[in-house]
PDB file of C-alpha atoms in Angstrom:
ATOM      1  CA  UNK A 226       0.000   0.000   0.000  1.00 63.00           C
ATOM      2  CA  UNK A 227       3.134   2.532   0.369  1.00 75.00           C
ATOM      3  CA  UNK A 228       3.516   2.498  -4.033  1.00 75.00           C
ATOM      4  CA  UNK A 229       6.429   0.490  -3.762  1.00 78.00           C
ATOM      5  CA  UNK A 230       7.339  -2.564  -6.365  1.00 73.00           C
ATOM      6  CA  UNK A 231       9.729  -5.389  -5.643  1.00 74.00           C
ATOM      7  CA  UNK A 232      10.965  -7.502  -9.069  1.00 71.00           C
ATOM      8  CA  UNK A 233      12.599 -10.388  -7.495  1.00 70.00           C
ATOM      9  CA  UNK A 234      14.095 -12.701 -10.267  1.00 68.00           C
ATOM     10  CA  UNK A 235      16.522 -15.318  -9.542  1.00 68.00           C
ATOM     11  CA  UNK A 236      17.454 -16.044 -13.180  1.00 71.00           C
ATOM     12  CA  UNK A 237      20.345 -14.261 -13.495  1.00 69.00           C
ATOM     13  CA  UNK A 238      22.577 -14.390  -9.684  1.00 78.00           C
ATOM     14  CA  UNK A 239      25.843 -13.674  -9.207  1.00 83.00           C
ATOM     15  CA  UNK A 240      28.112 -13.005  -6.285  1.00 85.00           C
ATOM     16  CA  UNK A 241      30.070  -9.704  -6.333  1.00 86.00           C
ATOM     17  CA  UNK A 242      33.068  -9.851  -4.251  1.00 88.00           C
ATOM     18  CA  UNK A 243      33.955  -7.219  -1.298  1.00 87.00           C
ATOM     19  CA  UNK A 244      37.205  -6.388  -3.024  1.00 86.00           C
ATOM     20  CA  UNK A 245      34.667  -5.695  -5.962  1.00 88.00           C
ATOM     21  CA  UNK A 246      32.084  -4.150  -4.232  1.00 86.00           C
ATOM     22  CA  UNK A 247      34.470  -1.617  -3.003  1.00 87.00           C
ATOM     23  CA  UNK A 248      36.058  -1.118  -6.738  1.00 89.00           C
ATOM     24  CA  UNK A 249      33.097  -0.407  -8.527  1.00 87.00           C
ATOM     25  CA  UNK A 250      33.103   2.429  -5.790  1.00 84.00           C
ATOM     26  CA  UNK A 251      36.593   3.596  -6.565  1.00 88.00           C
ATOM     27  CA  UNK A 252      36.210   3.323 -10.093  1.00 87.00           C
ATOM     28  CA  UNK A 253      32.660   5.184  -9.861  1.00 82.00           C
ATOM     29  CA  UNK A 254      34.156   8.163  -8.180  1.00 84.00           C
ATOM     30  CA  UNK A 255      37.498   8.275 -10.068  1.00 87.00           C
ATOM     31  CA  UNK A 256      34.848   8.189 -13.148  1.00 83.00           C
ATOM     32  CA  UNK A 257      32.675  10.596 -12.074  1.00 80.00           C
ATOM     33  CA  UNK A 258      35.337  13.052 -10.994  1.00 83.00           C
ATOM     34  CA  UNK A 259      37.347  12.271 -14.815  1.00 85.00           C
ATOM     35  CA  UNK A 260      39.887  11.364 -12.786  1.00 88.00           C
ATOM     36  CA  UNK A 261      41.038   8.849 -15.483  1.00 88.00           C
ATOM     37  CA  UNK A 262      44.374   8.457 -14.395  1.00 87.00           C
ATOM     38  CA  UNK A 263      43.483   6.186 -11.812  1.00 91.00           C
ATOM     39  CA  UNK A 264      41.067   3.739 -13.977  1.00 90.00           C
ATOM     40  CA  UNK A 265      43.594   1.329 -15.007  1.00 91.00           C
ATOM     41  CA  UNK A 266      44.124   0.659 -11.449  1.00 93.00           C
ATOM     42  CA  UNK A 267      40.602   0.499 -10.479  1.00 93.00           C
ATOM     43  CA  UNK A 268      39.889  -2.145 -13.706  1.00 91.00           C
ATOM     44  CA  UNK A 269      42.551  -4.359 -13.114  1.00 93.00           C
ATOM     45  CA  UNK A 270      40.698  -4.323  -9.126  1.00 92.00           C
ATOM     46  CA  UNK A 271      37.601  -5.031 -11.540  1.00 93.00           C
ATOM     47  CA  UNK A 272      39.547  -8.128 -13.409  1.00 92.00           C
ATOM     48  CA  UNK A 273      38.713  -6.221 -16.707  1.00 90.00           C
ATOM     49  CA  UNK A 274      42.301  -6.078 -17.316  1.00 91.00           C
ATOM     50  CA  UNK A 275      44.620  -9.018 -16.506  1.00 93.00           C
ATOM     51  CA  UNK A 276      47.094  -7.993 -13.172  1.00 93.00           C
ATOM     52  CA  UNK A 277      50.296  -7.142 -14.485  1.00 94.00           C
ATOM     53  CA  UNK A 278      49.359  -5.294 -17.196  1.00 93.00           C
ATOM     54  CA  UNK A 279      50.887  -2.418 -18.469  1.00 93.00           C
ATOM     55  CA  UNK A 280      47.431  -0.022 -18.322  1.00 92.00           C
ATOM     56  CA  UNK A 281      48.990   3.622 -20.514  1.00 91.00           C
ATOM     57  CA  UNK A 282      48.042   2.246 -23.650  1.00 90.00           C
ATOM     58  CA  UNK A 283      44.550   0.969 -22.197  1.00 90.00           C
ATOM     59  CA  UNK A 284      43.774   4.448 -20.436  1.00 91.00           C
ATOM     60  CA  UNK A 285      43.331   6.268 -23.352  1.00 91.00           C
ATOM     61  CA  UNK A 286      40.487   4.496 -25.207  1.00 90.00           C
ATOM     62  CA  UNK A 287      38.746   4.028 -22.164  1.00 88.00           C
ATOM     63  CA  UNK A 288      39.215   7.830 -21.304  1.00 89.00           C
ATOM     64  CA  UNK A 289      37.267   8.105 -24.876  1.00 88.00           C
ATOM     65  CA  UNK A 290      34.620   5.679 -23.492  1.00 86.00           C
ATOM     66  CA  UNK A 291      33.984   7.394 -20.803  1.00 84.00           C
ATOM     67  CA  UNK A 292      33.962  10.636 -22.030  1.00 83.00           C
ATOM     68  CA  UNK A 293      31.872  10.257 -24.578  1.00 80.00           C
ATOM     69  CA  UNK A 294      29.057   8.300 -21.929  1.00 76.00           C
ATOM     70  CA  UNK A 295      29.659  11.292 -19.573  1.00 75.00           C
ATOM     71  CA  UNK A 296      28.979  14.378 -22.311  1.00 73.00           C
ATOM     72  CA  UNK A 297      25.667  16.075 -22.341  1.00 62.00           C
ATOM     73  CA  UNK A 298      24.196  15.890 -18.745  1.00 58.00           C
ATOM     74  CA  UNK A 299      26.941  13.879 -16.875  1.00 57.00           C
ATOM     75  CA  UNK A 300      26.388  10.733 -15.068  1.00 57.00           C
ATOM     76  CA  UNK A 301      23.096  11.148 -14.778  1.00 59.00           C
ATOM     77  CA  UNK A 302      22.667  10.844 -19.197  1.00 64.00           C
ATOM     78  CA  UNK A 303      24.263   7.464 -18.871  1.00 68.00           C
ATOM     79  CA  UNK A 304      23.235   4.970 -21.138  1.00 70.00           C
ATOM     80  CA  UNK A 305      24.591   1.562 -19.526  1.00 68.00           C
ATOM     81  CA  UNK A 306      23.859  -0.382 -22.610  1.00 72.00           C
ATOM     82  CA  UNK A 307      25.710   1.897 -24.891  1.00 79.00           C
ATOM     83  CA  UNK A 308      28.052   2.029 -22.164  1.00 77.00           C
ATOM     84  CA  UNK A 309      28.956  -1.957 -22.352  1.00 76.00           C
ATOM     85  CA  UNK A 310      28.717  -2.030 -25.954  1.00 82.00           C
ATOM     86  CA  UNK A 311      31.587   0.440 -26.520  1.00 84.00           C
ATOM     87  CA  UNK A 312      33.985  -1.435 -23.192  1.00 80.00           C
ATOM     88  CA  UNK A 313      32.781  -4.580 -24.933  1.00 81.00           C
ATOM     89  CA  UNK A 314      34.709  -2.903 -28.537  1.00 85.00           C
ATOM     90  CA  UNK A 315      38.025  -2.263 -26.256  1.00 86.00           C
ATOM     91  CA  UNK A 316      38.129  -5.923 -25.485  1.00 84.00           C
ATOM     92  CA  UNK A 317      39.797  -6.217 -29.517  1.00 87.00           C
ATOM     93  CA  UNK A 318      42.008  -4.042 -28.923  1.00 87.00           C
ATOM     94  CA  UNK A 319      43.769  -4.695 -25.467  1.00 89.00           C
ATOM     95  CA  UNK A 320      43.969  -7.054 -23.163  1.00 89.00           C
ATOM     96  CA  UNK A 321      40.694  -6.499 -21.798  1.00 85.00           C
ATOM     97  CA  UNK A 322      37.585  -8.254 -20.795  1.00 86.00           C
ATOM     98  CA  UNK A 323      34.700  -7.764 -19.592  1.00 84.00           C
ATOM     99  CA  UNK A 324      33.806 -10.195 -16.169  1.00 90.00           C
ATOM    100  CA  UNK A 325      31.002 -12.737 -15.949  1.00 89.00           C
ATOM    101  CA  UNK A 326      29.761 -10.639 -12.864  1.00 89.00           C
ATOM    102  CA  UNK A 327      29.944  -7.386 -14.199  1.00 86.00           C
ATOM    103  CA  UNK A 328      28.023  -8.183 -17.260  1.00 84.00           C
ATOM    104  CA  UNK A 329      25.095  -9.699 -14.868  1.00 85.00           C
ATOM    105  CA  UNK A 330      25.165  -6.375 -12.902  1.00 83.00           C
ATOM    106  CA  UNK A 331      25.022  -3.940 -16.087  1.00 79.00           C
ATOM    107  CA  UNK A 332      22.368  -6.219 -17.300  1.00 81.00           C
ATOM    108  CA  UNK A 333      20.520  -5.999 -13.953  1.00 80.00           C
ATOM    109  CA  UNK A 334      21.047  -2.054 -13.896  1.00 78.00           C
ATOM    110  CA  UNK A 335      19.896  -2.124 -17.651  1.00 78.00           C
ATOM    111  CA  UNK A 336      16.518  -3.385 -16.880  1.00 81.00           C
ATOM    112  CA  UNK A 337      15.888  -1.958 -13.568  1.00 80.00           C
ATOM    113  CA  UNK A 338      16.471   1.462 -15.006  1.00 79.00           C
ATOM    114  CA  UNK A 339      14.095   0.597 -18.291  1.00 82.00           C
ATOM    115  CA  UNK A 340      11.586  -0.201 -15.498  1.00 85.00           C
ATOM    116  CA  UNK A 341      12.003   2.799 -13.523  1.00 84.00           C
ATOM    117  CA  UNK A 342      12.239   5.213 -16.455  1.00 83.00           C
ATOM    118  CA  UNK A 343       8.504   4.012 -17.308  1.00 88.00           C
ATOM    119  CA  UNK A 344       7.213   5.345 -14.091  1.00 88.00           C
ATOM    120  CA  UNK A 345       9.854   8.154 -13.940  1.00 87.00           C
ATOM    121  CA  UNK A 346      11.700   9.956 -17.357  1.00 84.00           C
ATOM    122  CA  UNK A 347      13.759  11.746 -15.053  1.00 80.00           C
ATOM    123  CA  UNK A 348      14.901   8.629 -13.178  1.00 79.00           C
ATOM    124  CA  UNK A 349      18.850   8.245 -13.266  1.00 73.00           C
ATOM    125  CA  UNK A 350      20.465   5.280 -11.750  1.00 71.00           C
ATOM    126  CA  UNK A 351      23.628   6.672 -10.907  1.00 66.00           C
ATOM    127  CA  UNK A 352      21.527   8.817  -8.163  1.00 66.00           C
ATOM    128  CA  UNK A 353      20.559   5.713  -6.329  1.00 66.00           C
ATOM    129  CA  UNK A 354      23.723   3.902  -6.605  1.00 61.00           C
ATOM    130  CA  UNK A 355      25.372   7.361  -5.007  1.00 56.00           C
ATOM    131  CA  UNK A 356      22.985   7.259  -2.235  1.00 43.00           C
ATOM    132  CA  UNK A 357      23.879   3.445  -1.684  1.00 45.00           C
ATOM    133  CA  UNK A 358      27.601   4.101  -1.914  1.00 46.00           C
ATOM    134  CA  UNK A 359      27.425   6.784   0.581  1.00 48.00           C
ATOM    135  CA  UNK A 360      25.020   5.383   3.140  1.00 50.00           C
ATOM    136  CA  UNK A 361      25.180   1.322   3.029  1.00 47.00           C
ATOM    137  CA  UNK A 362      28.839   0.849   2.770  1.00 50.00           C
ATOM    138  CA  UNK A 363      31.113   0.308   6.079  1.00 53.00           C
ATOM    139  CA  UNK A 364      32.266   3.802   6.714  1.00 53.00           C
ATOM    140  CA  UNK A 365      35.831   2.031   9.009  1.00 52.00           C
ATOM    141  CA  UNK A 366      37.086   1.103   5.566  1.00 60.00           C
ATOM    142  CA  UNK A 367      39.897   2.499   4.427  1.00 63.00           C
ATOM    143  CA  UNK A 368      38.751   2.143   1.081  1.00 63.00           C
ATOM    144  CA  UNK A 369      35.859   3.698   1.182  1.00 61.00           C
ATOM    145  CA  UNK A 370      36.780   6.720   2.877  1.00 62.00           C
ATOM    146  CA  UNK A 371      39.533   7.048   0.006  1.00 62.00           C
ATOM    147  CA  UNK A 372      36.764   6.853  -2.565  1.00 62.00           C
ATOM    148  CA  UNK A 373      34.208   8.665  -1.089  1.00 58.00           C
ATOM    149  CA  UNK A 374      35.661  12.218  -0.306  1.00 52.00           C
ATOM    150  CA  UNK A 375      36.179  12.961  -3.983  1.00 47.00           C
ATOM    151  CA  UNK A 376      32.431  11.693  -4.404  1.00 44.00           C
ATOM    152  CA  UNK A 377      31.082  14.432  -1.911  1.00 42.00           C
ATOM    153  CA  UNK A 378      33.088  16.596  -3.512  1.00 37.00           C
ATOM    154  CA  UNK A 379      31.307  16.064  -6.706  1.00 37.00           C
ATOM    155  CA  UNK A 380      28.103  16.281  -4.915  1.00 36.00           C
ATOM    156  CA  UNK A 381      28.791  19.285  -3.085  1.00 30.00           C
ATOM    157  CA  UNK A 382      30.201  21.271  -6.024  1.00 28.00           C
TER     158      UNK A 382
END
């Protein structure tokens, strides 16, 4: 009775990692904040890119990737799908792949935010996975209070 819908669908599970929990946050904030130089890093926390790896000729075509998803509006103009479909083109270039888990969470995301944009054309994901990082996440961790500070600073600029 509150307007609330829950979609639970067990068809598609997969179990994110805390080390990979806590990258998507790093890699979120150093995204958010174009702070590129730090993305190789944060992918091979990922497992896009194999450890090891030698990441400066990598940076630049994702720093086009990203770029190019983060023009006109920010991270709120996002299209995930478009998104995945340009990392998945880097993957025949460089040593680069994209996870098993990651592709179950951007197709998760992909149809949760179809869904919401139904009920709400100003609905952007990115809000509510902000609000999650900065609320949900363990705030004693020492990498989360690395990634978050440059994240408020976004918000609060």
């Amino acid at each position: 009775n509150d307007g609330k819908l829950a979609i639970l669908d067990f068809g598609l599970m997969t179990e994110v990692t805390e080390n990979q929990r806590y990258g998507m946050i790093e890699a979120i904030a150093h995204l958010l904040n174009r702070d590129y130089s730090e993305i190789g890093q944060d992918f091979i926390n990922l497992d896009f890119i194999p450890e090891g790896t030698d990441t400066k000729p990598i940076v630049p075509a994702l720093t086009t990737v990203f770029d190019v998803a983060l023009a006109g509006g920010g991270a709120k103009s996002i299209n995930f799908q478009e998104l995945a479909a340009d990392l998945a083109q880097i993957t025949f270039d460089y040593p680069f792949s994209i996870p098993p888990y990651f592709a179950l969470v951007i197709r998760a995301i992909s149809v949760l935010e179809g869904i919401a944009l139904v009920g709400n054309p100003n609905f952007a994901i990115i809000d509510e996975a902000y609000v999650d990082q900065s609320n949900d996440y363990e705030q004693g961790s020492h990498r989360f209070e690395h990634a978050i500070p440059t994240t408020n600073t976004l918000c609060l600029g």
